[in-house]
Amino acid sequence: MARDPLAILLRVRRAALDQARRALAECLAAEAIAAKALTKAEADIVQERAMAASLDADDSAVEAFGAWLRIALERVDQARASHERITAETARARAIVALAQGSLEVAQTAFDQKATDEREARQRREQLNLDEAVQTRQVRARTYER
């Protein structure tokens, strides 16, 4: 028996949607990690600034903060760039999920329409067979009446 191309297409579209959803989940997880890293890098600066600005800190603490700040700002910039890159990847993954969902819906609609057409054709054939059976009985009944 020949395999139904629409059924195969439907399976392929479902698999593509599942794969796209998995990729989106991975992107969302990576985005959460990147957001946490960015938040931590920024919070470290705020914490170190507060310690350097405290009344208990001496000039060496302020100087150490100044030297450390350049490195910390680079970390923040790297974390921000990483977060932005991953956010863009997540947006791309969302678009791919939307496209995969749309493709699946189109394939499902075509599959459903084909099934409906086949069911209606089968019902027409059955009705035609019933009509022919009734006509045959009527002809036989008239033949026996004579």
mmCIF file of N, CA and C in Angstrom:
data_model
loop_
_atom_site.group_PDB
_atom_site.id
_atom_site.type_symbol
_atom_site.label_atom_id
_atom_site.label_comp_id
_atom_site.label_asym_id
_atom_site.label_seq_id
_atom_site.Cartn_x
_atom_site.Cartn_y
_atom_site.Cartn_z
ATOM 1 N N MET A 1 0.844 -1.181 0.000
ATOM 2 C CA MET A 1 0.000 0.000 0.000
ATOM 3 C C MET A 1 0.886 1.241 0.000
ATOM 4 N N ALA A 2 0.547 2.202 -0.826
ATOM 5 C CA ALA A 2 1.344 3.420 -0.933
ATOM 6 C C ALA A 2 1.168 4.267 0.320
ATOM 7 N N ARG A 3 2.267 4.901 0.715
ATOM 8 C CA ARG A 3 2.206 5.758 1.901
ATOM 9 C C ARG A 3 1.625 7.112 1.512
ATOM 10 N N ASP A 4 0.823 7.659 2.394
ATOM 11 C CA ASP A 4 0.175 8.939 2.147
ATOM 12 C C ASP A 4 1.189 10.068 2.288
ATOM 13 N N PRO A 5 1.461 10.811 1.211
ATOM 14 C CA PRO A 5 2.453 11.892 1.290
ATOM 15 C C PRO A 5 2.070 12.979 2.306
ATOM 16 N N LEU A 6 0.778 13.239 2.449
ATOM 17 C CA LEU A 6 0.374 14.260 3.421
ATOM 18 C C LEU A 6 0.604 13.787 4.854
ATOM 19 N N ALA A 7 0.420 12.508 5.098
ATOM 20 C CA ALA A 7 0.686 11.973 6.441
ATOM 21 C C ALA A 7 2.180 12.057 6.745
ATOM 22 N N ILE A 8 2.998 11.760 5.742
ATOM 23 C CA ILE A 8 4.452 11.868 5.923
ATOM 24 C C ILE A 8 4.835 13.323 6.171
ATOM 25 N N LEU A 9 4.272 14.227 5.379
ATOM 26 C CA LEU A 9 4.549 15.659 5.557
ATOM 27 C C LEU A 9 4.140 16.113 6.953
ATOM 28 N N LEU A 10 3.022 15.637 7.415
ATOM 29 C CA LEU A 10 2.542 16.006 8.749
ATOM 30 C C LEU A 10 3.514 15.533 9.827
ATOM 31 N N ARG A 11 4.021 14.311 9.707
ATOM 32 C CA ARG A 11 5.005 13.812 10.666
ATOM 33 C C ARG A 11 6.284 14.638 10.626
ATOM 34 N N VAL A 12 6.716 14.998 9.427
ATOM 35 C CA VAL A 12 7.935 15.807 9.288
ATOM 36 C C VAL A 12 7.729 17.186 9.917
ATOM 37 N N ARG A 13 6.580 17.776 9.676
ATOM 38 C CA ARG A 13 6.292 19.102 10.255
ATOM 39 C C ARG A 13 6.221 19.043 11.773
ATOM 40 N N ARG A 14 5.630 17.975 12.311
ATOM 41 C CA ARG A 14 5.573 17.825 13.774
ATOM 42 C C ARG A 14 6.977 17.678 14.358
ATOM 43 N N ALA A 15 7.800 16.889 13.684
ATOM 44 C CA ALA A 15 9.181 16.699 14.151
ATOM 45 C C ALA A 15 9.950 18.024 14.094
ATOM 46 N N ALA A 16 9.729 18.794 13.039
ATOM 47 C CA ALA A 16 10.405 20.096 12.913
ATOM 48 C C ALA A 16 9.950 21.036 14.023
ATOM 49 N N LEU A 17 8.667 21.023 14.340
ATOM 50 C CA LEU A 17 8.170 21.876 15.418
ATOM 51 C C LEU A 17 8.746 21.439 16.758
ATOM 52 N N ASP A 18 8.802 20.147 17.002
ATOM 53 C CA ASP A 18 9.388 19.652 18.255
ATOM 54 C C ASP A 18 10.851 20.081 18.374
ATOM 55 N N GLN A 19 11.585 19.941 17.283
ATOM 56 C CA GLN A 19 12.993 20.332 17.293
ATOM 57 C C GLN A 19 13.135 21.840 17.526
ATOM 58 N N ALA A 20 12.289 22.638 16.885
ATOM 59 C CA ALA A 20 12.338 24.087 17.060
ATOM 60 C C ALA A 20 12.012 24.468 18.507
ATOM 61 N N ARG A 21 11.063 23.782 19.098
ATOM 62 C CA ARG A 21 10.711 24.059 20.494
ATOM 63 C C ARG A 21 11.855 23.697 21.444
ATOM 64 N N ARG A 22 12.533 22.573 21.157
ATOM 65 C CA ARG A 22 13.688 22.201 21.987
ATOM 66 C C ARG A 22 14.794 23.253 21.868
ATOM 67 N N ALA A 23 15.038 23.717 20.648
ATOM 68 C CA ALA A 23 16.070 24.737 20.444
ATOM 69 C C ALA A 23 15.694 26.026 21.168
ATOM 70 N N LEU A 24 14.421 26.391 21.140
ATOM 71 C CA LEU A 24 13.972 27.586 21.858
ATOM 72 C C LEU A 24 14.169 27.413 23.357
ATOM 73 N N ALA A 25 13.849 26.248 23.877
ATOM 74 C CA ALA A 25 14.033 25.990 25.318
ATOM 75 C C ALA A 25 15.508 26.132 25.699
ATOM 76 N N GLU A 26 16.389 25.624 24.850
ATOM 77 C CA GLU A 26 17.825 25.765 25.116
ATOM 78 C C GLU A 26 18.235 27.237 25.093
ATOM 79 N N CYS A 27 17.716 27.990 24.136
ATOM 80 C CA CYS A 27 18.030 29.416 24.057
ATOM 81 C C CYS A 27 17.520 30.161 25.290
ATOM 82 N N LEU A 28 16.313 29.828 25.724
ATOM 83 C CA LEU A 28 15.757 30.486 26.904
ATOM 84 C C LEU A 28 16.591 30.187 28.150
ATOM 85 N N ALA A 29 17.058 28.957 28.251
ATOM 86 C CA ALA A 29 17.908 28.593 29.392
ATOM 87 C C ALA A 29 19.229 29.360 29.327
ATOM 88 N N ALA A 30 19.832 29.422 28.149
ATOM 89 C CA ALA A 30 21.088 30.154 27.984
ATOM 90 C C ALA A 30 20.883 31.641 28.245
ATOM 91 N N GLU A 31 19.747 32.172 27.830
ATOM 92 C CA GLU A 31 19.453 33.589 28.061
ATOM 93 C C GLU A 31 19.320 33.873 29.557
ATOM 94 N N ALA A 32 18.693 32.978 30.279
ATOM 95 C CA ALA A 32 18.551 33.152 31.724
ATOM 96 C C ALA A 32 19.916 33.150 32.398
ATOM 97 N N ILE A 33 20.795 32.249 31.970
ATOM 98 C CA ILE A 33 22.146 32.193 32.534
ATOM 99 C C ILE A 33 22.912 33.473 32.213
ATOM 100 N N ALA A 34 22.787 33.946 30.969
ATOM 101 C CA ALA A 34 23.483 35.176 30.568
ATOM 102 C C ALA A 34 22.943 36.380 31.336
ATOM 103 N N ALA A 35 21.642 36.429 31.553
ATOM 104 C CA ALA A 35 21.048 37.538 32.309
ATOM 105 C C ALA A 35 21.540 37.516 33.753
ATOM 106 N N LYS A 36 21.643 36.315 34.307
ATOM 107 C CA LYS A 36 22.140 36.187 35.682
ATOM 108 C C LYS A 36 23.598 36.632 35.766
ATOM 109 N N ALA A 37 24.412 36.270 34.783
ATOM 110 C CA ALA A 37 25.830 36.668 34.763
ATOM 111 C C ALA A 37 25.954 38.187 34.646
ATOM 112 N N LEU A 38 25.125 38.806 33.816
ATOM 113 C CA LEU A 38 25.154 40.259 33.663
ATOM 114 C C LEU A 38 24.737 40.936 34.967
ATOM 115 N N THR A 39 23.691 40.453 35.560
ATOM 116 C CA THR A 39 23.221 41.022 36.828
ATOM 117 C C THR A 39 24.292 40.901 37.911
ATOM 118 N N LYS A 40 24.943 39.754 37.955
ATOM 119 C CA LYS A 40 26.004 39.561 38.952
ATOM 120 C C LYS A 40 27.170 40.501 38.705
ATOM 121 N N ALA A 41 27.581 40.651 37.455
ATOM 122 C CA ALA A 41 28.696 41.545 37.143
ATOM 123 C C ALA A 41 28.365 42.984 37.536
ATOM 124 N N GLU A 42 27.146 43.401 37.276
ATOM 125 C CA GLU A 42 26.733 44.762 37.656
ATOM 126 C C GLU A 42 26.628 44.893 39.175
ATOM 127 N N ALA A 43 26.105 43.865 39.827
ATOM 128 C CA ALA A 43 25.971 43.905 41.291
ATOM 129 C C ALA A 43 27.334 43.926 41.967
ATOM 130 N N ASP A 44 28.313 43.235 41.379
ATOM 131 C CA ASP A 44 29.670 43.251 41.938
ATOM 132 C C ASP A 44 30.232 44.674 41.952
ATOM 133 N N ILE A 45 29.982 45.418 40.888
ATOM 134 C CA ILE A 45 30.472 46.804 40.824
ATOM 135 C C ILE A 45 29.809 47.637 41.910
ATOM 136 N N VAL A 46 28.507 47.486 42.044
ATOM 137 C CA VAL A 46 27.782 48.257 43.062
ATOM 138 C C VAL A 46 28.310 47.908 44.458
ATOM 139 N N GLN A 47 28.524 46.629 44.721
ATOM 140 C CA GLN A 47 29.008 46.201 46.034
ATOM 141 C C GLN A 47 30.425 46.735 46.292
ATOM 142 N N GLU A 48 31.304 46.596 45.329
ATOM 143 C CA GLU A 48 32.682 47.074 45.507
ATOM 144 C C GLU A 48 32.728 48.594 45.635
ATOM 145 N N ARG A 49 31.880 49.288 44.902
ATOM 146 C CA ARG A 49 31.817 50.753 44.995
ATOM 147 C C ARG A 49 31.381 51.166 46.395
ATOM 148 N N ALA A 50 30.397 50.441 46.933
ATOM 149 C CA ALA A 50 29.914 50.760 48.277
ATOM 150 C C ALA A 50 31.008 50.526 49.303
ATOM 151 N N MET A 51 31.777 49.461 49.131
ATOM 152 C CA MET A 51 32.852 49.185 50.088
ATOM 153 C C MET A 51 33.950 50.239 49.974
ATOM 154 N N ALA A 52 34.263 50.676 48.743
ATOM 155 C CA ALA A 52 35.317 51.692 48.562
ATOM 156 C C ALA A 52 34.855 53.054 49.056
ATOM 157 N N ALA A 53 33.558 53.290 49.014
ATOM 158 C CA ALA A 53 33.029 54.592 49.419
ATOM 159 C C ALA A 53 32.694 54.644 50.910
ATOM 160 N N SER A 54 32.818 53.519 51.586
ATOM 161 C CA SER A 54 32.472 53.529 53.005
ATOM 162 C C SER A 54 33.469 54.381 53.784
ATOM 163 N N LEU A 55 33.039 54.829 54.927
ATOM 164 C CA LEU A 55 33.884 55.677 55.762
ATOM 165 C C LEU A 55 35.079 54.918 56.320
ATOM 166 N N ASP A 56 34.971 53.606 56.401
ATOM 167 C CA ASP A 56 36.061 52.789 56.928
ATOM 168 C C ASP A 56 37.173 52.561 55.911
ATOM 169 N N ALA A 57 36.891 52.814 54.623
ATOM 170 C CA ALA A 57 37.875 52.529 53.571
ATOM 171 C C ALA A 57 38.957 53.605 53.554
ATOM 172 N N ASP A 58 40.173 53.176 53.286
ATOM 173 C CA ASP A 58 41.266 54.144 53.180
ATOM 174 C C ASP A 58 41.553 54.405 51.697
ATOM 175 N N ASP A 59 42.559 55.224 51.435
ATOM 176 C CA ASP A 59 42.878 55.590 50.055
ATOM 177 C C ASP A 59 43.285 54.387 49.214
ATOM 178 N N SER A 60 43.928 53.414 49.825
ATOM 179 C CA SER A 60 44.346 52.241 49.055
ATOM 180 C C SER A 60 43.139 51.438 48.572
ATOM 181 N N ALA A 61 42.055 51.429 49.348
ATOM 182 C CA ALA A 61 40.840 50.728 48.930
ATOM 183 C C ALA A 61 40.228 51.415 47.723
ATOM 184 N N VAL A 62 40.264 52.738 47.716
ATOM 185 C CA VAL A 62 39.729 53.497 46.581
ATOM 186 C C VAL A 62 40.595 53.260 45.351
ATOM 187 N N GLU A 63 41.915 53.255 45.531
ATOM 188 C CA GLU A 63 42.820 53.008 44.408
ATOM 189 C C GLU A 63 42.629 51.585 43.877
ATOM 190 N N ALA A 64 42.487 50.628 44.770
ATOM 191 C CA ALA A 64 42.267 49.235 44.355
ATOM 192 C C ALA A 64 40.940 49.109 43.596
ATOM 193 N N PHE A 65 39.937 49.835 44.082
ATOM 194 C CA PHE A 65 38.648 49.819 43.386
ATOM 195 C C PHE A 65 38.798 50.386 41.981
ATOM 196 N N GLY A 66 39.533 51.471 41.843
ATOM 197 C CA GLY A 66 39.747 52.075 40.519
ATOM 198 C C GLY A 66 40.416 51.108 39.551
ATOM 199 N N ALA A 67 41.426 50.394 40.020
ATOM 200 C CA ALA A 67 42.110 49.418 39.161
ATOM 201 C C ALA A 67 41.170 48.239 38.838
ATOM 202 N N TRP A 68 40.462 47.791 39.852
ATOM 203 C CA TRP A 68 39.537 46.666 39.663
ATOM 204 C C TRP A 68 38.369 47.047 38.752
ATOM 205 N N LEU A 69 37.947 48.314 38.820
ATOM 206 C CA LEU A 69 36.774 48.765 38.071
ATOM 207 C C LEU A 69 36.964 48.586 36.566
ATOM 208 N N ARG A 70 38.171 48.857 36.063
ATOM 209 C CA ARG A 70 38.401 48.681 34.614
ATOM 210 C C ARG A 70 38.128 47.222 34.209
ATOM 211 N N ILE A 71 38.620 46.314 34.992
ATOM 212 C CA ILE A 71 38.416 44.886 34.704
ATOM 213 C C ILE A 71 36.929 44.532 34.854
ATOM 214 N N ALA A 72 36.315 45.050 35.891
ATOM 215 C CA ALA A 72 34.897 44.754 36.141
ATOM 216 C C ALA A 72 34.012 45.306 35.024
ATOM 217 N N LEU A 73 34.342 46.507 34.530
ATOM 218 C CA LEU A 73 33.552 47.080 33.442
ATOM 219 C C LEU A 73 33.707 46.257 32.160
ATOM 220 N N GLU A 74 34.897 45.704 31.947
ATOM 221 C CA GLU A 74 35.088 44.818 30.793
ATOM 222 C C GLU A 74 34.226 43.569 30.944
ATOM 223 N N ARG A 75 34.178 43.040 32.158
ATOM 224 C CA ARG A 75 33.321 41.874 32.406
ATOM 225 C C ARG A 75 31.854 42.208 32.149
ATOM 226 N N VAL A 76 31.438 43.386 32.582
ATOM 227 C CA VAL A 76 30.048 43.802 32.353
ATOM 228 C C VAL A 76 29.796 43.927 30.854
ATOM 229 N N ASP A 77 30.731 44.547 30.133
ATOM 230 C CA ASP A 77 30.562 44.687 28.685
ATOM 231 C C ASP A 77 30.483 43.325 28.003
ATOM 232 N N GLN A 78 31.344 42.394 28.417
ATOM 233 C CA GLN A 78 31.316 41.045 27.836
ATOM 234 C C GLN A 78 30.007 40.336 28.175
ATOM 235 N N ALA A 79 29.579 40.475 29.407
ATOM 236 C CA ALA A 79 28.326 39.832 29.828
ATOM 237 C C ALA A 79 27.141 40.433 29.071
ATOM 238 N N ARG A 80 27.166 41.761 28.886
ATOM 239 C CA ARG A 80 26.080 42.427 28.158
ATOM 240 C C ARG A 80 26.068 41.981 26.690
ATOM 241 N N ALA A 81 27.261 41.921 26.076
ATOM 242 C CA ALA A 81 27.343 41.487 24.679
ATOM 243 C C ALA A 81 26.864 40.039 24.535
ATOM 244 N N SER A 82 27.258 39.203 25.468
ATOM 245 C CA SER A 82 26.820 37.812 25.445
ATOM 246 C C SER A 82 25.310 37.722 25.609
ATOM 247 N N HIS A 83 24.783 38.482 26.533
ATOM 248 C CA HIS A 83 23.332 38.486 26.759
ATOM 249 C C HIS A 83 22.591 38.971 25.520
ATOM 250 N N GLU A 84 23.084 40.027 24.894
ATOM 251 C CA GLU A 84 22.429 40.550 23.687
ATOM 252 C C GLU A 84 22.485 39.529 22.551
ATOM 253 N N ARG A 85 23.629 38.856 22.408
ATOM 254 C CA ARG A 85 23.766 37.849 21.356
ATOM 255 C C ARG A 85 22.786 36.697 21.604
ATOM 256 N N ILE A 86 22.723 36.240 22.832
ATOM 257 C CA ILE A 86 21.833 35.123 23.163
ATOM 258 C C ILE A 86 20.366 35.550 23.044
ATOM 259 N N THR A 87 20.076 36.792 23.394
ATOM 260 C CA THR A 87 18.708 37.301 23.234
ATOM 261 C C THR A 87 18.316 37.307 21.762
ATOM 262 N N ALA A 88 19.251 37.695 20.903
ATOM 263 C CA ALA A 88 18.983 37.667 19.462
ATOM 264 C C ALA A 88 18.766 36.232 18.975
ATOM 265 N N GLU A 89 19.558 35.299 19.485
ATOM 266 C CA GLU A 89 19.376 33.887 19.131
ATOM 267 C C GLU A 89 18.013 33.385 19.594
ATOM 268 N N THR A 90 17.598 33.838 20.764
ATOM 269 C CA THR A 90 16.290 33.438 21.285
ATOM 270 C C THR A 90 15.179 33.986 20.395
ATOM 271 N N ALA A 91 15.323 35.230 19.959
ATOM 272 C CA ALA A 91 14.317 35.817 19.069
ATOM 273 C C ALA A 91 14.253 35.034 17.757
ATOM 274 N N ARG A 92 15.417 34.645 17.256
ATOM 275 C CA ARG A 92 15.467 33.851 16.029
ATOM 276 C C ARG A 92 14.800 32.487 16.266
ATOM 277 N N ALA A 93 15.061 31.881 17.403
ATOM 278 C CA ALA A 93 14.452 30.588 17.726
ATOM 279 C C ALA A 93 12.937 30.719 17.851
ATOM 280 N N ARG A 94 12.471 31.835 18.416
ATOM 281 C CA ARG A 94 11.012 32.071 18.502
ATOM 282 C C ARG A 94 10.401 32.170 17.104
ATOM 283 N N ALA A 95 11.097 32.859 16.211
ATOM 284 C CA ALA A 95 10.601 33.001 14.834
ATOM 285 C C ALA A 95 10.550 31.640 14.143
ATOM 286 N N ILE A 96 11.556 30.811 14.392
ATOM 287 C CA ILE A 96 11.581 29.476 13.789
ATOM 288 C C ILE A 96 10.427 28.636 14.329
ATOM 289 N N VAL A 97 10.141 28.748 15.619
ATOM 290 C CA VAL A 97 8.993 28.024 16.196
ATOM 291 C C VAL A 97 7.704 28.497 15.536
ATOM 292 N N ALA A 98 7.567 29.810 15.359
ATOM 293 C CA ALA A 98 6.353 30.343 14.732
ATOM 294 C C ALA A 98 6.210 29.824 13.294
ATOM 295 N N LEU A 99 7.315 29.804 12.551
ATOM 296 C CA LEU A 99 7.266 29.281 11.187
ATOM 297 C C LEU A 99 6.935 27.791 11.173
ATOM 298 N N ALA A 100 7.543 27.042 12.070
ATOM 299 C CA ALA A 100 7.278 25.609 12.140
ATOM 300 C C ALA A 100 5.821 25.353 12.514
ATOM 301 N N GLN A 101 5.299 26.163 13.436
ATOM 302 C CA GLN A 101 3.894 26.020 13.838
ATOM 303 C C GLN A 101 2.978 26.323 12.652
ATOM 304 N N GLY A 102 3.296 27.388 11.936
ATOM 305 C CA GLY A 102 2.493 27.726 10.755
ATOM 306 C C GLY A 102 2.551 26.639 9.698
ATOM 307 N N SER A 103 3.726 26.093 9.468
ATOM 308 C CA SER A 103 3.876 25.012 8.486
ATOM 309 C C SER A 103 3.095 23.781 8.907
ATOM 310 N N LEU A 104 3.127 23.478 10.187
ATOM 311 C CA LEU A 104 2.364 22.335 10.691
ATOM 312 C C LEU A 104 0.867 22.569 10.506
ATOM 313 N N GLU A 105 0.413 23.771 10.791
ATOM 314 C CA GLU A 105 -1.011 24.079 10.643
ATOM 315 C C GLU A 105 -1.459 23.953 9.190
ATOM 316 N N VAL A 106 -0.617 24.403 8.256
ATOM 317 C CA VAL A 106 -0.955 24.279 6.840
ATOM 318 C C VAL A 106 -1.038 22.808 6.448
ATOM 319 N N ALA A 107 -0.053 22.022 6.869
ATOM 320 C CA ALA A 107 -0.053 20.589 6.559
ATOM 321 C C ALA A 107 -1.261 19.904 7.199
ATOM 322 N N GLN A 108 -1.589 20.275 8.430
ATOM 323 C CA GLN A 108 -2.743 19.679 9.118
ATOM 324 C C GLN A 108 -4.033 20.034 8.389
ATOM 325 N N THR A 109 -4.148 21.273 7.937
ATOM 326 C CA THR A 109 -5.338 21.691 7.192
ATOM 327 C C THR A 109 -5.472 20.894 5.898
ATOM 328 N N ALA A 110 -4.354 20.726 5.179
ATOM 329 C CA ALA A 110 -4.384 19.950 3.938
ATOM 330 C C ALA A 110 -4.755 18.498 4.223
ATOM 331 N N PHE A 111 -4.190 17.937 5.283
ATOM 332 C CA PHE A 111 -4.480 16.550 5.661
ATOM 333 C C PHE A 111 -5.956 16.402 6.027
ATOM 334 N N ASP A 112 -6.473 17.330 6.830
ATOM 335 C CA ASP A 112 -7.884 17.287 7.233
ATOM 336 C C ASP A 112 -8.804 17.448 6.034
ATOM 337 N N GLN A 113 -8.433 18.349 5.113
ATOM 338 C CA GLN A 113 -9.255 18.570 3.918
ATOM 339 C C GLN A 113 -9.292 17.320 3.054
ATOM 340 N N LYS A 114 -8.140 16.659 2.921
ATOM 341 C CA LYS A 114 -8.082 15.424 2.138
ATOM 342 C C LYS A 114 -8.968 14.359 2.781
ATOM 343 N N ALA A 115 -8.891 14.243 4.096
ATOM 344 C CA ALA A 115 -9.718 13.261 4.797
ATOM 345 C C ALA A 115 -11.201 13.562 4.608
ATOM 346 N N THR A 116 -11.552 14.842 4.663
ATOM 347 C CA THR A 116 -12.946 15.250 4.459
ATOM 348 C C THR A 116 -13.386 14.920 3.036
ATOM 349 N N ASP A 117 -12.531 15.232 2.067
ATOM 350 C CA ASP A 117 -12.864 14.941 0.669
ATOM 351 C C ASP A 117 -13.047 13.440 0.449
ATOM 352 N N GLU A 118 -12.156 12.636 1.032
ATOM 353 C CA GLU A 118 -12.260 11.189 0.893
ATOM 354 C C GLU A 118 -13.525 10.658 1.552
ATOM 355 N N ARG A 119 -13.860 11.192 2.726
ATOM 356 C CA ARG A 119 -15.076 10.756 3.423
ATOM 357 C C ARG A 119 -16.321 11.110 2.599
ATOM 358 N N GLU A 120 -16.341 12.329 2.056
ATOM 359 C CA GLU A 120 -17.493 12.740 1.250
ATOM 360 C C GLU A 120 -17.602 11.899 -0.017
ATOM 361 N N ALA A 121 -16.475 11.583 -0.640
ATOM 362 C CA ALA A 121 -16.503 10.750 -1.843
ATOM 363 C C ALA A 121 -17.018 9.350 -1.502
ATOM 364 N N ARG A 122 -16.574 8.801 -0.373
ATOM 365 C CA ARG A 122 -17.028 7.485 0.066
ATOM 366 C C ARG A 122 -18.536 7.516 0.333
ATOM 367 N N GLN A 123 -19.007 8.583 0.963
ATOM 368 C CA GLN A 123 -20.445 8.695 1.253
ATOM 369 C C GLN A 123 -21.248 8.816 -0.043
ATOM 370 N N ARG A 124 -20.713 9.538 -1.027
ATOM 371 C CA ARG A 124 -21.409 9.651 -2.323
ATOM 372 C C ARG A 124 -21.481 8.282 -3.011
ATOM 373 N N ARG A 125 -20.360 7.529 -2.952
ATOM 374 C CA ARG A 125 -20.360 6.188 -3.552
ATOM 375 C C ARG A 125 -21.375 5.284 -2.854
ATOM 376 N N GLU A 126 -21.411 5.347 -1.527
ATOM 377 C CA GLU A 126 -22.369 4.533 -0.772
ATOM 378 C C GLU A 126 -23.803 4.905 -1.126
ATOM 379 N N GLN A 127 -24.047 6.212 -1.236
ATOM 380 C CA GLN A 127 -25.397 6.662 -1.592
ATOM 381 C C GLN A 127 -25.754 6.214 -3.002
ATOM 382 N N LEU A 128 -24.790 6.290 -3.910
ATOM 383 C CA LEU A 128 -25.024 5.836 -5.277
ATOM 384 C C LEU A 128 -25.318 4.346 -5.298
ATOM 385 N N ASN A 129 -24.573 3.569 -4.526
ATOM 386 C CA ASN A 129 -24.832 2.122 -4.446
ATOM 387 C C ASN A 129 -26.223 1.848 -3.888
ATOM 388 N N LEU A 130 -26.623 2.611 -2.847
ATOM 389 C CA LEU A 130 -27.971 2.446 -2.283
ATOM 390 C C LEU A 130 -29.037 2.800 -3.314
ATOM 391 N N ASP A 131 -28.822 3.900 -4.022
ATOM 392 C CA ASP A 131 -29.788 4.318 -5.050
ATOM 393 C C ASP A 131 -29.905 3.254 -6.140
ATOM 394 N N GLU A 132 -28.775 2.701 -6.568
ATOM 395 C CA GLU A 132 -28.794 1.654 -7.589
ATOM 396 C C GLU A 132 -29.513 0.412 -7.078
ATOM 397 N N ALA A 133 -29.293 0.062 -5.817
ATOM 398 C CA ALA A 133 -29.960 -1.109 -5.245
ATOM 399 C C ALA A 133 -31.468 -0.904 -5.208
ATOM 400 N N VAL A 134 -31.887 0.286 -4.850
ATOM 401 C CA VAL A 134 -33.327 0.586 -4.801
ATOM 402 C C VAL A 134 -33.908 0.517 -6.204
ATOM 403 N N GLN A 135 -33.221 1.092 -7.186
ATOM 404 C CA GLN A 135 -33.713 1.066 -8.569
ATOM 405 C C GLN A 135 -33.786 -0.372 -9.094
ATOM 406 N N THR A 136 -32.779 -1.159 -8.743
ATOM 407 C CA THR A 136 -32.775 -2.559 -9.190
ATOM 408 C C THR A 136 -33.965 -3.296 -8.593
ATOM 409 N N ARG A 137 -34.244 -3.076 -7.329
ATOM 410 C CA ARG A 137 -35.399 -3.720 -6.680
ATOM 411 C C ARG A 137 -36.696 -3.268 -7.316
ATOM 412 N N GLN A 138 -36.781 -1.972 -7.618
ATOM 413 C CA GLN A 138 -38.008 -1.452 -8.237
ATOM 414 C C GLN A 138 -38.205 -2.072 -9.615
ATOM 415 N N VAL A 139 -37.132 -2.212 -10.373
ATOM 416 C CA VAL A 139 -37.244 -2.823 -11.713
ATOM 417 C C VAL A 139 -37.660 -4.284 -11.579
ATOM 418 N N ARG A 140 -37.047 -5.016 -10.644
ATOM 419 C CA ARG A 140 -37.411 -6.411 -10.449
ATOM 420 C C ARG A 140 -38.860 -6.530 -9.971
ATOM 421 N N ALA A 141 -39.257 -5.611 -9.106
ATOM 422 C CA ALA A 141 -40.628 -5.662 -8.600
ATOM 423 C C ALA A 141 -41.608 -5.441 -9.736
ATOM 424 N N ARG A 142 -41.303 -4.517 -10.648
ATOM 425 C CA ARG A 142 -42.204 -4.253 -11.780
ATOM 426 C C ARG A 142 -42.203 -5.448 -12.727
ATOM 427 N N THR A 143 -41.075 -6.088 -12.883
ATOM 428 C CA THR A 143 -40.983 -7.227 -13.775
ATOM 429 C C THR A 143 -41.841 -8.373 -13.239
ATOM 430 N N TYR A 144 -41.814 -8.611 -11.964
ATOM 431 C CA TYR A 144 -42.610 -9.683 -11.370
ATOM 432 C C TYR A 144 -44.086 -9.355 -11.332
ATOM 433 N N GLU A 145 -44.438 -8.078 -11.341
ATOM 434 C CA GLU A 145 -45.824 -7.662 -11.292
ATOM 435 C C GLU A 145 -46.503 -7.972 -12.619
ATOM 436 N N ARG A 146 -45.804 -7.980 -13.680
ATOM 437 C CA ARG A 146 -46.410 -8.185 -14.993
ATOM 438 C C ARG A 146 -46.705 -9.592 -15.204
#
